[in-house]
PDB file of C-alpha atoms in Angstrom:
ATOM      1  CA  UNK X   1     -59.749  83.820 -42.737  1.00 51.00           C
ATOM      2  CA  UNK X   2     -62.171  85.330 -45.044  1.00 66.00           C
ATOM      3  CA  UNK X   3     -62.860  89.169 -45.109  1.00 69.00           C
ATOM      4  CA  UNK X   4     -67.155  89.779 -45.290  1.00 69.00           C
ATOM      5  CA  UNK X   5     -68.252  92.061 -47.376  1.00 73.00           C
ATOM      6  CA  UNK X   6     -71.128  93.103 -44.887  1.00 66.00           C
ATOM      7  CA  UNK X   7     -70.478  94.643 -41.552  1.00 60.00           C
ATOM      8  CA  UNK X   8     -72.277  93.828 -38.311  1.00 68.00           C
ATOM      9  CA  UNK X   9     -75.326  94.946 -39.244  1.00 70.00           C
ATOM     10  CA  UNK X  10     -75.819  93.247 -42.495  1.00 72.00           C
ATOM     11  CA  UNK X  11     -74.644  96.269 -44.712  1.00 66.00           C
ATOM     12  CA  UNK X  12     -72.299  96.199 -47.707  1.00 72.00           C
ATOM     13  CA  UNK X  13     -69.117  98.557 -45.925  1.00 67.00           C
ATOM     14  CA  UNK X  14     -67.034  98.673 -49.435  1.00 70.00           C
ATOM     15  CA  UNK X  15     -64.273 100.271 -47.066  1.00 70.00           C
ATOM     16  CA  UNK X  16     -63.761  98.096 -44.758  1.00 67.00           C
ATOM     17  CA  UNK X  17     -63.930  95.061 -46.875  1.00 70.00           C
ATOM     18  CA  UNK X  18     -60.924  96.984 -49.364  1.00 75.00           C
ATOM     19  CA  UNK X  19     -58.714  97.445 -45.894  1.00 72.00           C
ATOM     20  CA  UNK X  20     -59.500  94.107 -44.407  1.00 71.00           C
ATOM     21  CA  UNK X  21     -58.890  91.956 -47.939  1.00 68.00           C
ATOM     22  CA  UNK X  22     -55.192  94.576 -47.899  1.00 69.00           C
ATOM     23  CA  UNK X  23     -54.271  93.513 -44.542  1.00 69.00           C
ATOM     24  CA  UNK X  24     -54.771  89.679 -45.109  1.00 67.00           C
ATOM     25  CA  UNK X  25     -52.844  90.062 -49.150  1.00 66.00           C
ATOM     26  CA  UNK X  26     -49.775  91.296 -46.691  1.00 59.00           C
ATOM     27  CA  UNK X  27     -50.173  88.635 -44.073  1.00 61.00           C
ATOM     28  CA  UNK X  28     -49.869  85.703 -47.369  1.00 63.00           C
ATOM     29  CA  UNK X  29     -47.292  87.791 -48.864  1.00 61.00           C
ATOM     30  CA  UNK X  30     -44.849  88.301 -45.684  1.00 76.00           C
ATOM     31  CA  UNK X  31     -42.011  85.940 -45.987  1.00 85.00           C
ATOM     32  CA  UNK X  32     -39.667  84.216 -43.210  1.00 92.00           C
ATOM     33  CA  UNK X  33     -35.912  85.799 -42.487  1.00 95.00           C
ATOM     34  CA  UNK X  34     -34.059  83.213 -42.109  1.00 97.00           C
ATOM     35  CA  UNK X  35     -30.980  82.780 -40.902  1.00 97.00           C
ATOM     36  CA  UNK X  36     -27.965  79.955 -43.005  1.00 97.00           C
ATOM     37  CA  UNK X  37     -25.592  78.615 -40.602  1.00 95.00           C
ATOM     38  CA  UNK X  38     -23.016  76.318 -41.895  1.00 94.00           C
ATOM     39  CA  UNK X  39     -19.247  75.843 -41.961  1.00 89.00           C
ATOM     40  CA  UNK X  40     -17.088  78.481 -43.997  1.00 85.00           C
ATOM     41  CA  UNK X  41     -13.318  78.286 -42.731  1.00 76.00           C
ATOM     42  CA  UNK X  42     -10.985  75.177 -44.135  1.00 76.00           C
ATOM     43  CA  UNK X  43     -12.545  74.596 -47.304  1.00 84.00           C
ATOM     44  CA  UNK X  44     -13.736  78.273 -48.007  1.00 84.00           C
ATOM     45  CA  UNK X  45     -14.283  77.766 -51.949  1.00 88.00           C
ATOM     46  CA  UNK X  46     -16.079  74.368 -50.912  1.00 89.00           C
ATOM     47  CA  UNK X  47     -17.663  75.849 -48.036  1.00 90.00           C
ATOM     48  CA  UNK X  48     -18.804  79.021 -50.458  1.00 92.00           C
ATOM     49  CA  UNK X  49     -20.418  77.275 -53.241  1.00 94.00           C
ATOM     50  CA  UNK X  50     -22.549  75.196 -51.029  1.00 94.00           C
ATOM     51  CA  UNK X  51     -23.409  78.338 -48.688  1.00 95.00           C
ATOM     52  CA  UNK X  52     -25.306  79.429 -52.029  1.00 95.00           C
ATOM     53  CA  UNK X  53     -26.887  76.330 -52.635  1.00 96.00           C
ATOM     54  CA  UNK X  54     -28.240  76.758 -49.237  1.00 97.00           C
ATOM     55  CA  UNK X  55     -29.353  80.141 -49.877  1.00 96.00           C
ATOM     56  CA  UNK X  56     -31.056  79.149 -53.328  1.00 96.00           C
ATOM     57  CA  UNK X  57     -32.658  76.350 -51.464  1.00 97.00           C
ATOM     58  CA  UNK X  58     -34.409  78.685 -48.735  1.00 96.00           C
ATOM     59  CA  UNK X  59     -35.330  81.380 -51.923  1.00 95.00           C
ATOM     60  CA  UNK X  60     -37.310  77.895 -53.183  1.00 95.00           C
ATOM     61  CA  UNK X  61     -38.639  77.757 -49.436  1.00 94.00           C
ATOM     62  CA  UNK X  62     -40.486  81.109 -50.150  1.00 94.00           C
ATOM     63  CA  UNK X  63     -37.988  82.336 -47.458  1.00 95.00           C
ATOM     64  CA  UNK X  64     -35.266  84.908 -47.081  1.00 95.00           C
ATOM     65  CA  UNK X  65     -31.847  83.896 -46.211  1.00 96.00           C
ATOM     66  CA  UNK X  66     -29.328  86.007 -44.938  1.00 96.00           C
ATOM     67  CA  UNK X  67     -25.955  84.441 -44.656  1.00 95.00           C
ATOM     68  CA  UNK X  68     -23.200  87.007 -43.216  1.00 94.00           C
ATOM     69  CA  UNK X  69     -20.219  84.448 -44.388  1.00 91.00           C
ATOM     70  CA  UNK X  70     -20.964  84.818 -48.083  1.00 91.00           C
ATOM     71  CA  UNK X  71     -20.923  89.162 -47.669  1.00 92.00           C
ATOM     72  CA  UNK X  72     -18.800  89.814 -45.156  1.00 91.00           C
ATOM     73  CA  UNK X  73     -15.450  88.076 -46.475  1.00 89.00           C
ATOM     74  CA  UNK X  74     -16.213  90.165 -49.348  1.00 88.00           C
ATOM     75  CA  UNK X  75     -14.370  92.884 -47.078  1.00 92.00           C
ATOM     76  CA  UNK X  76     -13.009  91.621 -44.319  1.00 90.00           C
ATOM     77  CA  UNK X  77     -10.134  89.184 -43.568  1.00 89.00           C
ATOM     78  CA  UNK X  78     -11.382  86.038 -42.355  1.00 83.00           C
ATOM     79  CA  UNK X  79      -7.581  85.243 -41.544  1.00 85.00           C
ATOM     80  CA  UNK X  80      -7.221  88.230 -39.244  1.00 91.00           C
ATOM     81  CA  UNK X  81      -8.687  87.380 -35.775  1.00 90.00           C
ATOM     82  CA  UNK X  82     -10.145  90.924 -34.733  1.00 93.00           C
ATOM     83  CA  UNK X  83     -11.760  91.143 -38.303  1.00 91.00           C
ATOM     84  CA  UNK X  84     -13.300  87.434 -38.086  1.00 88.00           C
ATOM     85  CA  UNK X  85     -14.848  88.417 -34.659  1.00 90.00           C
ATOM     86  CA  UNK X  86     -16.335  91.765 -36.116  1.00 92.00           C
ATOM     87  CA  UNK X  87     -17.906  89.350 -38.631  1.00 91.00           C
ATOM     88  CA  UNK X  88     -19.160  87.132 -36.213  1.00 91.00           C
ATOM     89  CA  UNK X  89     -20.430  89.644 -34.054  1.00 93.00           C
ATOM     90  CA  UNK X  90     -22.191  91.820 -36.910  1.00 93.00           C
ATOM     91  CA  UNK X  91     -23.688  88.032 -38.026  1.00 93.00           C
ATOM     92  CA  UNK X  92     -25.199  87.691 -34.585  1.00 95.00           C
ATOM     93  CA  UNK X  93     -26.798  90.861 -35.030  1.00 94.00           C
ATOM     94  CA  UNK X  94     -28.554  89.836 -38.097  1.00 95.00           C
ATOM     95  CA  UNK X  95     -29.475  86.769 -36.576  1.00 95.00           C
ATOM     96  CA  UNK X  96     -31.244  88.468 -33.841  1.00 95.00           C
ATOM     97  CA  UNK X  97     -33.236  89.897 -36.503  1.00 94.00           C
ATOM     98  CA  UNK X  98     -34.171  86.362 -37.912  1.00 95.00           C
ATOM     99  CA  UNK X  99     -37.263  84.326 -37.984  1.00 95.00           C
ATOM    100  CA  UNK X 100     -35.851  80.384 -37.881  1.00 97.00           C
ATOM    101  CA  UNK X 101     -32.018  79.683 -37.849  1.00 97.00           C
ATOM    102  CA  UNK X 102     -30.876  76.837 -40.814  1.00 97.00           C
ATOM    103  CA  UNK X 103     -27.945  74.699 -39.508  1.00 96.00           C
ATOM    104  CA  UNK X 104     -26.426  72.747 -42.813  1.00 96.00           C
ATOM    105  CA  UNK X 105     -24.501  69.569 -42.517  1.00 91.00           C
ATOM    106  CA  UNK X 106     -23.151  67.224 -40.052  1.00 87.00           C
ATOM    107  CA  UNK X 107     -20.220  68.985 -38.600  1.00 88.00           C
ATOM    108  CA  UNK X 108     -20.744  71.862 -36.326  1.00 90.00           C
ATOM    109  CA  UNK X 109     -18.021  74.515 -36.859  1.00 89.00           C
ATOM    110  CA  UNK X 110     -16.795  76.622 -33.735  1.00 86.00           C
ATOM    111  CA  UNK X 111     -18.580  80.172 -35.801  1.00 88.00           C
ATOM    112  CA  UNK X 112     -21.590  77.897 -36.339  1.00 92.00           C
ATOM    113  CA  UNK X 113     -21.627  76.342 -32.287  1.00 93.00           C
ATOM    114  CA  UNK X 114     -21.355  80.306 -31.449  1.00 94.00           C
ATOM    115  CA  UNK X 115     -25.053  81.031 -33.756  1.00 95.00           C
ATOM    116  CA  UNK X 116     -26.805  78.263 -32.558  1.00 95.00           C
ATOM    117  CA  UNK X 117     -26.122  78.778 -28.461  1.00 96.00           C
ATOM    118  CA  UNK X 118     -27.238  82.261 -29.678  1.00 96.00           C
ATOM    119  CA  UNK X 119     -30.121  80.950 -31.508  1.00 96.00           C
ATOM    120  CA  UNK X 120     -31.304  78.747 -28.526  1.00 96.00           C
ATOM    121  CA  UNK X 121     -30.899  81.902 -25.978  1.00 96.00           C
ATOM    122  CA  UNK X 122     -33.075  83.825 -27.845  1.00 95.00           C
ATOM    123  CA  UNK X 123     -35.494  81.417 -28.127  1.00 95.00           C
ATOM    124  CA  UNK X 124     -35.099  81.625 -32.279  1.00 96.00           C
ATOM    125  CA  UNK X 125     -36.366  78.300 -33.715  1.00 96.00           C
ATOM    126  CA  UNK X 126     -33.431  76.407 -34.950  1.00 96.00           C
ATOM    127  CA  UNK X 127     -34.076  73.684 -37.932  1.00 96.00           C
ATOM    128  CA  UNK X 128     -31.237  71.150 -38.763  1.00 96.00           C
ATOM    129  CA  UNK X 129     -30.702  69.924 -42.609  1.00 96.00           C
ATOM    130  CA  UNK X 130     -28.408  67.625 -44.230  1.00 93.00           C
ATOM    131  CA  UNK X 131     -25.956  69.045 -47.003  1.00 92.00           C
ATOM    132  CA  UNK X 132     -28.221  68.069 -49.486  1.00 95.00           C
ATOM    133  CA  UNK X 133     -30.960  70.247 -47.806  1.00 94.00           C
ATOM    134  CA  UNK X 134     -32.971  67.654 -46.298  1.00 94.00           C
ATOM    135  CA  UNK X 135     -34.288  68.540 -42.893  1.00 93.00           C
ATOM    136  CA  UNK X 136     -33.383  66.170 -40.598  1.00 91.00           C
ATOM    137  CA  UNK X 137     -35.241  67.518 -37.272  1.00 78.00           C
ATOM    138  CA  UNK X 138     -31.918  67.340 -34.928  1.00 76.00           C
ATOM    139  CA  UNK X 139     -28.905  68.322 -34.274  1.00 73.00           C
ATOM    140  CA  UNK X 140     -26.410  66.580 -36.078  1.00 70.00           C
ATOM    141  CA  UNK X 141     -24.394  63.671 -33.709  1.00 63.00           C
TER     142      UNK X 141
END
């Protein structure tokens, strides 16, 4: 959309124009939360390095990822039941805050099967890649 110069009635309105032309700069500018689901337990360094990979790829997607298993083992015990379900929980409250959800891979964890029936109830777009971050446009078989 462009922003006229002239209102209605064929007159330059210099402040109009400045806060329309604003508004629309914010609307380009405004980027996509997105949310990375893939697996983390078993083969946690593995599992780590290519959660970041995934990240880096949706920074290259003009997107923002949030991915709750790369901060929250930072401080709590993923080998402690009542802390990994604090982390799962506090996840699913960032992914309520979430644009699109990102499933990576072709194996669906149990933490991952937990986001996406999540994802789906909330009616959150969910997008499926491969670990080599090609989307795939389904869930994987």
């Amino acid at each position: 959309m462009s922003v006229n110069k002239f209102n209605a009635e064929g007159y330059k309105d210099p402040t109009a124009y400045e806060a329309l032309s604003n508004i629309e700069k914010e609307k380009k500018q405004k980027k996509k939360i997105v949310f990375i689901c893939s697996p983390f337990a078993g083969d946690i360094d593995g599992n780590t390095r290519r959660a970041r990979r995934f990240g880096r790829f949706a920074v290259t997607e003009k997107a923002v990822p949030i991915i709750p298993h790369l901060m929250y083992p930072q401080f709590l015990e993923e080998d402690d039941p009542e802390e990994r379900q604090l982390g799962i929980d506090m996840g699913l409250i960032l992914l309520s805050k979430c644009h699109e959800l990102w499933v990576f891979g072709n194996r669906i964890s149990s933490g991952m099967s937990v986001e996406i029936a999540r994802a789906k109830r909330w009616n959150i777009p969910i997008r499926y890649f491969t670990t080599e971050c090609e989307e795939t446009g389904g869930a994987p078989r």
